[in-house]
Short mmCIF file of C-alpha atoms (C1' of nucleotides) in Angstrom, two decimals:
data_model
loop_
_atom_site.label_atom_id
_atom_site.label_comp_id
_atom_site.label_asym_id
_atom_site.label_seq_id
_atom_site.Cartn_x
_atom_site.Cartn_y
_atom_site.Cartn_z
CA UNK A 8 6.20 -15.43 -14.01
CA UNK A 9 3.33 -17.20 -15.59
CA UNK A 10 0.18 -15.48 -16.74
CA UNK A 11 -1.93 -17.61 -14.39
CA UNK A 12 0.24 -16.76 -11.41
CA UNK A 13 0.08 -13.08 -12.29
CA UNK A 14 -3.69 -13.29 -12.35
CA UNK A 15 -3.80 -14.98 -8.96
CA UNK A 16 -1.45 -12.39 -7.44
CA UNK A 17 -3.54 -9.60 -8.90
CA UNK A 18 -6.71 -11.02 -7.39
CA UNK A 19 -5.08 -11.45 -3.99
CA UNK A 20 -3.65 -7.94 -4.04
CA UNK A 21 -7.16 -6.64 -4.67
CA UNK A 22 -8.73 -8.89 -2.03
CA UNK A 23 -6.36 -10.56 0.37
CA UNK A 24 -9.12 -12.63 1.98
CA UNK A 25 -10.48 -14.12 -1.23
CA UNK A 26 -11.16 -17.82 -0.74
CA UNK A 27 -9.33 -20.46 -2.78
CA UNK A 28 -12.69 -21.59 -4.10
CA UNK A 29 -13.39 -18.13 -5.51
CA UNK A 30 -9.83 -17.83 -6.81
CA UNK A 31 -10.41 -21.12 -8.59
CA UNK A 32 -13.62 -19.90 -10.15
CA UNK A 33 -11.96 -16.66 -11.26
CA UNK A 34 -9.01 -18.43 -12.85
CA UNK A 35 -10.68 -21.58 -14.13
CA UNK A 36 -8.61 -23.81 -11.84
CA UNK A 37 -9.65 -26.24 -9.17
CA UNK A 38 -9.52 -25.17 -5.55
CA UNK A 39 -6.49 -27.29 -4.78
CA UNK A 40 -4.63 -26.26 -7.92
CA UNK A 41 -5.01 -22.59 -6.95
CA UNK A 42 -4.02 -23.40 -3.43
CA UNK A 43 -0.86 -25.10 -4.59
CA UNK A 44 0.06 -22.14 -6.76
CA UNK A 45 -0.57 -19.66 -3.97
CA UNK A 46 1.60 -21.69 -1.63
CA UNK A 47 4.39 -21.69 -4.17
CA UNK A 48 4.04 -17.93 -4.67
CA UNK A 49 4.35 -17.51 -0.91
CA UNK A 50 7.38 -19.81 -0.71
CA UNK A 51 9.11 -18.06 -3.61
CA UNK A 52 8.60 -14.77 -1.76
CA UNK A 53 6.43 -13.23 -4.45
CA UNK A 54 3.64 -12.96 -1.89
CA UNK A 55 5.21 -11.76 1.34
CA UNK A 56 2.07 -11.89 3.42
CA UNK A 57 -1.41 -10.51 3.88
CA UNK A 58 -2.57 -7.44 5.76
CA UNK A 59 -5.70 -5.55 6.65
CA UNK A 60 -5.60 -2.06 5.14
CA UNK A 61 -6.37 0.39 7.93
CA UNK A 62 -7.51 3.97 7.44
CA UNK A 63 -4.88 6.01 9.33
CA UNK A 64 -7.40 8.80 10.00
CA UNK A 65 -9.86 6.40 11.59
CA UNK A 66 -7.11 5.28 13.91
CA UNK A 67 -6.19 8.81 14.95
CA UNK A 68 -3.12 9.27 12.73
CA UNK A 69 -4.23 12.23 10.64
CA UNK A 70 -0.84 13.83 9.97
CA UNK A 71 1.44 12.22 7.41
CA UNK A 72 4.85 13.64 6.52
CA UNK A 73 7.98 12.83 4.56
CA UNK A 74 11.21 13.51 6.39
CA UNK A 75 14.48 13.73 4.46
CA UNK A 76 17.44 12.98 6.63
CA UNK A 77 21.16 13.83 6.43
CA UNK A 78 23.82 12.84 9.00
CA UNK A 79 25.60 15.59 10.91
CA UNK A 80 28.81 13.66 10.40
CA UNK A 81 28.82 12.16 6.87
CA UNK A 82 32.06 10.29 7.58
CA UNK A 83 30.57 8.25 10.45
CA UNK A 84 29.47 4.68 9.66
CA UNK A 85 25.86 4.71 8.54
CA UNK A 86 23.62 2.95 11.05
CA UNK A 87 20.78 5.43 10.71
CA UNK A 88 18.16 2.92 9.54
CA UNK A 89 18.95 0.62 12.48
CA UNK A 90 18.83 3.43 15.01
CA UNK A 91 15.49 4.64 13.70
CA UNK A 92 13.92 1.17 13.53
CA UNK A 93 12.61 1.42 17.09
CA UNK A 94 10.49 4.48 16.30
CA UNK A 95 7.20 3.04 15.19
CA UNK A 96 5.81 6.31 13.95
CA UNK A 97 8.14 5.69 11.00
CA UNK A 98 6.19 3.68 8.46
CA UNK A 99 8.88 3.51 5.79
CA UNK A 100 12.62 4.13 5.59
CA UNK A 101 14.33 4.35 2.21
CA UNK A 102 18.00 4.95 1.54
CA UNK A 103 18.12 7.32 -1.43
CA UNK A 104 20.45 8.87 -3.96
CA UNK A 105 20.60 12.63 -3.91
CA UNK A 106 21.23 15.48 -1.56
CA UNK A 107 19.89 13.61 1.46
CA UNK A 108 20.61 10.06 2.63
CA UNK A 109 17.22 8.77 3.71
CA UNK A 110 13.57 9.49 3.15
CA UNK A 111 11.22 8.54 5.97
CA UNK A 112 7.47 8.40 5.84
CA UNK A 113 5.88 9.07 9.21
CA UNK A 114 2.39 9.25 10.69
CA UNK A 115 1.38 11.08 13.82
CA UNK A 116 -1.78 12.50 15.34
CA UNK A 117 -0.91 16.19 15.67
CA UNK A 118 1.68 18.83 14.72
CA UNK A 119 3.01 18.77 18.28
CA UNK A 120 3.62 15.06 17.97
CA UNK A 121 5.48 15.73 14.72
CA UNK A 122 7.66 18.25 16.51
CA UNK A 123 8.52 15.72 19.21
CA UNK A 124 9.11 13.00 16.64
CA UNK A 125 11.53 15.23 14.71
CA UNK A 126 13.63 15.94 17.78
CA UNK A 127 13.67 12.24 18.63
CA UNK A 128 14.85 11.39 15.12
CA UNK A 129 17.55 14.07 15.19
CA UNK A 130 19.01 13.08 18.52
CA UNK A 131 18.64 9.32 18.09
CA UNK A 132 20.29 9.14 14.68
CA UNK A 133 22.46 12.26 14.71
CA UNK A 134 20.88 13.78 11.64
CA UNK A 135 19.43 16.99 10.33
CA UNK A 136 15.93 16.80 8.88
CA UNK A 137 13.84 18.43 6.17
CA UNK A 138 10.13 17.80 6.58
CA UNK A 139 7.42 17.85 3.93
CA UNK A 140 3.91 17.72 5.37
CA UNK A 141 1.25 15.84 3.41
CA UNK A 142 -1.89 17.92 2.87
CA UNK A 143 -3.99 15.24 1.21
CA UNK A 144 -3.47 11.84 -0.32
CA UNK A 145 -5.07 11.27 -3.71
CA UNK A 146 -4.05 7.61 -3.64
CA UNK A 147 -1.62 5.45 -1.76
CA UNK A 148 -0.44 1.84 -1.90
CA UNK A 149 -2.08 1.37 -5.28
CA UNK A 150 -1.42 -2.17 -6.44
CA UNK A 151 1.38 -2.36 -9.03
CA UNK A 152 0.45 -3.52 -12.51
CA UNK A 153 1.81 -7.03 -12.23
CA UNK B 11 -11.75 3.02 19.73
CA UNK B 12 -11.96 0.23 22.19
CA UNK B 13 -8.98 -1.75 23.41
CA UNK B 14 -10.49 -4.97 22.06
CA UNK B 15 -11.07 -3.49 18.62
CA UNK B 16 -7.52 -2.15 18.58
CA UNK B 17 -6.24 -5.61 19.34
CA UNK B 18 -8.30 -7.15 16.55
CA UNK B 19 -7.12 -4.53 14.06
CA UNK B 20 -3.54 -5.10 15.11
CA UNK B 21 -3.86 -8.83 14.58
CA UNK B 22 -5.44 -8.37 11.17
CA UNK B 23 -2.81 -5.87 10.09
CA UNK B 24 -0.15 -8.43 10.98
CA UNK B 25 -2.03 -11.29 9.29
CA UNK B 26 -4.88 -10.32 7.00
CA UNK B 27 -5.95 -13.93 6.48
CA UNK B 28 -6.20 -14.88 10.15
CA UNK B 29 -9.37 -16.89 10.73
CA UNK B 30 -12.14 -15.64 13.01
CA UNK B 31 -11.60 -18.71 15.14
CA UNK B 32 -7.97 -17.78 15.75
CA UNK B 33 -8.87 -14.13 16.28
CA UNK B 34 -11.32 -15.32 18.90
CA UNK B 35 -8.70 -17.41 20.66
CA UNK B 36 -6.24 -14.51 20.60
CA UNK B 37 -8.73 -12.03 22.04
CA UNK B 38 -10.71 -14.31 24.33
CA UNK B 39 -13.90 -13.76 22.37
CA UNK B 40 -16.17 -16.23 20.66
CA UNK B 41 -15.84 -16.69 16.93
CA UNK B 42 -19.06 -14.90 16.19
CA UNK B 43 -18.32 -12.02 18.54
CA UNK B 44 -15.04 -11.39 16.75
CA UNK B 45 -16.77 -11.70 13.44
CA UNK B 46 -19.34 -9.12 14.41
CA UNK B 47 -16.65 -6.69 15.57
CA UNK B 48 -14.63 -7.12 12.41
CA UNK B 49 -17.72 -6.46 10.32
CA UNK B 50 -18.35 -3.27 12.27
CA UNK B 51 -14.75 -2.17 11.86
CA UNK B 52 -15.12 -2.71 8.12
CA UNK B 53 -18.40 -0.80 7.98
CA UNK B 54 -17.02 2.11 10.01
CA UNK B 55 -14.15 2.30 7.52
CA UNK B 56 -11.45 1.55 10.07
CA UNK B 57 -10.56 -1.53 8.05
CA UNK B 58 -10.63 -0.51 4.39
CA UNK B 59 -9.89 -3.93 2.98
CA UNK B 60 -7.35 -6.72 2.78
CA UNK B 61 -4.43 -7.18 0.45
CA UNK B 62 -1.65 -9.59 -0.38
CA UNK B 63 1.72 -7.92 0.17
CA UNK B 64 3.76 -8.48 -2.97
CA UNK B 65 7.53 -8.18 -3.22
CA UNK B 66 8.03 -5.59 -6.00
CA UNK B 67 11.42 -7.09 -6.91
CA UNK B 68 9.94 -10.54 -7.38
CA UNK B 69 7.48 -9.01 -9.80
CA UNK B 70 10.14 -7.25 -11.83
CA UNK B 71 9.75 -3.75 -10.39
CA UNK B 72 13.21 -3.24 -8.93
CA UNK B 73 13.46 0.54 -9.27
CA UNK B 74 11.56 2.72 -6.81
CA UNK B 75 11.67 6.51 -6.90
CA UNK B 76 10.06 9.55 -5.37
CA UNK B 77 9.11 12.26 -7.83
CA UNK B 78 8.37 15.77 -6.61
CA UNK B 79 6.19 17.67 -9.00
CA UNK B 80 5.56 21.36 -9.66
CA UNK B 81 3.20 22.80 -12.31
CA UNK B 82 4.69 24.86 -15.14
CA UNK B 83 1.78 27.26 -14.70
CA UNK B 84 1.02 27.65 -10.98
CA UNK B 85 -2.05 29.78 -11.72
CA UNK B 86 -3.81 27.00 -13.69
CA UNK B 87 -6.50 25.01 -11.84
CA UNK B 88 -4.88 22.01 -10.17
CA UNK B 89 -6.06 18.75 -11.72
CA UNK B 90 -2.64 17.10 -11.55
CA UNK B 91 -3.69 14.17 -9.37
CA UNK B 92 -6.59 13.36 -11.71
CA UNK B 93 -4.42 13.59 -14.81
CA UNK B 94 -1.82 11.29 -13.30
CA UNK B 95 -4.32 8.73 -11.99
CA UNK B 96 -4.20 6.74 -15.23
CA UNK B 97 -0.47 6.04 -14.88
CA UNK B 98 -0.31 2.86 -12.89
CA UNK B 99 3.42 3.02 -12.30
CA UNK B 100 2.44 5.65 -9.73
CA UNK B 101 1.82 3.84 -6.49
CA UNK B 102 1.06 6.90 -4.36
CA UNK B 103 0.22 10.54 -4.96
CA UNK B 104 0.33 13.03 -2.07
CA UNK B 105 -0.44 16.72 -2.23
CA UNK B 106 2.17 18.36 -0.01
CA UNK B 107 3.11 21.65 1.63
CA UNK B 108 6.46 23.05 0.60
CA UNK B 109 8.38 23.99 -2.45
CA UNK B 110 6.70 21.39 -4.64
CA UNK B 111 3.00 20.56 -4.99
CA UNK B 112 2.97 16.77 -5.11
CA UNK B 113 5.12 13.85 -4.13
CA UNK B 114 4.68 10.70 -6.20
CA UNK B 115 6.03 7.26 -5.39
CA UNK B 116 6.68 5.21 -8.51
CA UNK B 117 7.94 1.75 -9.36
CA UNK B 118 9.47 0.64 -12.63
CA UNK B 119 11.72 -2.12 -13.89
CA UNK B 120 14.66 -0.16 -15.29
CA UNK B 121 16.22 3.32 -15.46
CA UNK B 122 15.06 3.61 -19.08
CA UNK B 123 11.51 2.99 -17.96
CA UNK B 124 11.93 5.70 -15.34
CA UNK B 125 13.08 8.09 -18.06
CA UNK B 126 9.99 7.34 -20.15
CA UNK B 127 7.74 7.59 -17.11
CA UNK B 128 9.15 11.03 -16.25
CA UNK B 129 8.46 12.40 -19.69
CA UNK B 130 4.95 10.96 -19.61
CA UNK B 131 4.31 12.63 -16.25
CA UNK B 132 5.68 15.96 -17.43
CA UNK B 133 3.66 16.10 -20.62
CA UNK B 134 0.46 14.62 -19.20
CA UNK B 135 0.25 16.93 -16.19
CA UNK B 136 2.21 19.94 -17.37
CA UNK B 137 4.73 19.78 -14.56
CA UNK B 138 8.43 19.89 -13.87
CA UNK B 139 9.86 17.02 -11.84
CA UNK B 140 12.59 16.37 -9.30
CA UNK B 141 13.40 12.69 -8.90
CA UNK B 142 14.95 10.92 -5.94
CA UNK B 143 15.95 7.33 -6.67
CA UNK B 144 15.59 4.77 -3.88
CA UNK B 145 18.78 2.76 -3.35
CA UNK B 146 17.45 0.35 -0.76
CA UNK B 147 14.42 0.05 1.47
CA UNK B 148 15.10 -0.74 5.12
CA UNK B 149 11.38 -1.09 5.79
CA UNK B 150 8.16 -0.07 4.15
CA UNK B 151 4.46 -0.20 5.00
CA UNK B 152 5.24 -0.98 8.61
CA UNK B 153 1.97 -1.29 10.50
CA UNK B 154 1.17 1.84 12.53
CA UNK B 155 1.11 1.45 16.32
CA UNK B 156 -2.67 1.41 16.75
"C1'" DG C 1 -23.43 -6.56 22.55
"C1'" DA C 2 -22.20 -11.34 23.37
"C1'" DT C 3 -23.06 -16.27 23.09
"C1'" DG C 4 -23.88 -21.10 21.35
"C1'" DA C 5 -25.42 -24.35 18.09
"C1'" DA C 6 -26.23 -25.97 13.55
"C1'" DA C 7 -26.03 -25.76 8.42
"C1'" DA C 8 -23.36 -24.32 4.57
"C1'" DG C 9 -19.22 -23.77 2.74
"C1'" DA C 10 -14.01 -23.75 2.57
"C1'" DC C 11 -9.58 -25.90 3.41
"C1'" DT C 12 -6.20 -29.67 3.29
"C1'" DA C 13 -4.04 -33.81 2.11
"C1'" DA C 14 -3.95 -38.14 -0.16
"C1'" DT C 15 -4.83 -40.29 -4.44
"C1'" DT C 16 -5.52 -40.61 -9.38
"C1'" DT C 17 -5.24 -39.04 -14.16
"C1'" DA D 7 0.54 -29.98 -13.14
"C1'" DA D 8 -4.23 -30.42 -12.31
"C1'" DA D 9 -8.55 -32.89 -10.74
"C1'" DT D 10 -11.05 -35.59 -7.47
"C1'" DT D 11 -12.37 -37.24 -3.18
"C1'" DA D 12 -13.21 -37.26 1.63
"C1'" DG D 13 -12.43 -35.69 6.20
"C1'" DT D 14 -11.82 -31.65 9.02
"C1'" DC D 15 -12.10 -27.06 10.17
"C1'" DT D 16 -14.11 -22.47 9.36
"C1'" DT D 17 -17.60 -19.32 8.29
"C1'" DT D 18 -22.10 -17.72 8.61
"C1'" DT D 19 -26.68 -17.34 10.26
"C1'" DC D 20 -30.10 -17.38 13.70
"C1'" DA D 21 -32.17 -17.75 18.01
"C1'" DT D 22 -31.12 -16.54 22.79
"C1'" DC D 23 -29.24 -14.32 26.80
#
DNA sequence: GATGAAAAGACTAATTT
DNA sequence: AAATTAGTCTTTTCATC
């Protein structure tokens, strides 16, 4: 990827609502030239979209946890990710190498909700769980050095 | 939080570049009313900002891993998060309850880079590490149900 | 708080270099 | 690939309800 494109992506990661005019000023390009490049970055899938960053606390989701998941029956076909997709407390679902099969990142309001969520996950996907509760988050979703 | 504000936040989480005009149409409010509400949501810290969502693969970061971290000397004052802040391969840093003290989420290009990153983390923060490599990501940064 | 109108500014597409 | 132009739409501000 070109240096100019990297710069544009970096600026948009830092401020997803930056105008094309400002992007142009920051990169030394004309408005339409920037716009064209951004459109290409979107089409190539480098930029997947734009999102408002919401403070989970402010929205009542003050408990974050990582849940490692292992199937009760390791020989069964693995459709765990699909089965869990409907649970929207699950923010992320990664298949991993190691002792367990998946790592989930979840957000709930209270410990009781976490308890209920765990039993839902276990019964829905047929898995055992190991939960690591987040105490505090120093940083999160830091932009990658592109 | 009000129903209307929730709706606005939801729309902006799904599309961070949505115009105030479109937000107004979607919520039945006037452009300026929406604008005012969004500004308040930003000021109250509910909306922390806006970002372009970048595909890590497209940007050459195809290896994701979770690193659990434990200090060599548990009695030393804990400045691990601060020490690690300068490493920008670390996307997230959570202090957690459980056997280990921190969970880090990192992204690198290659296994060799992961190896180098691990030794940097160990020496910089004085910690032992346990690494779980991500094989595939079913979903990630799914918007919370607000 | 919400609205409406008007000025300033941003976006888009067609054209040219 | 980038700049320019011109038309359209959006943002922003301000006065008003």
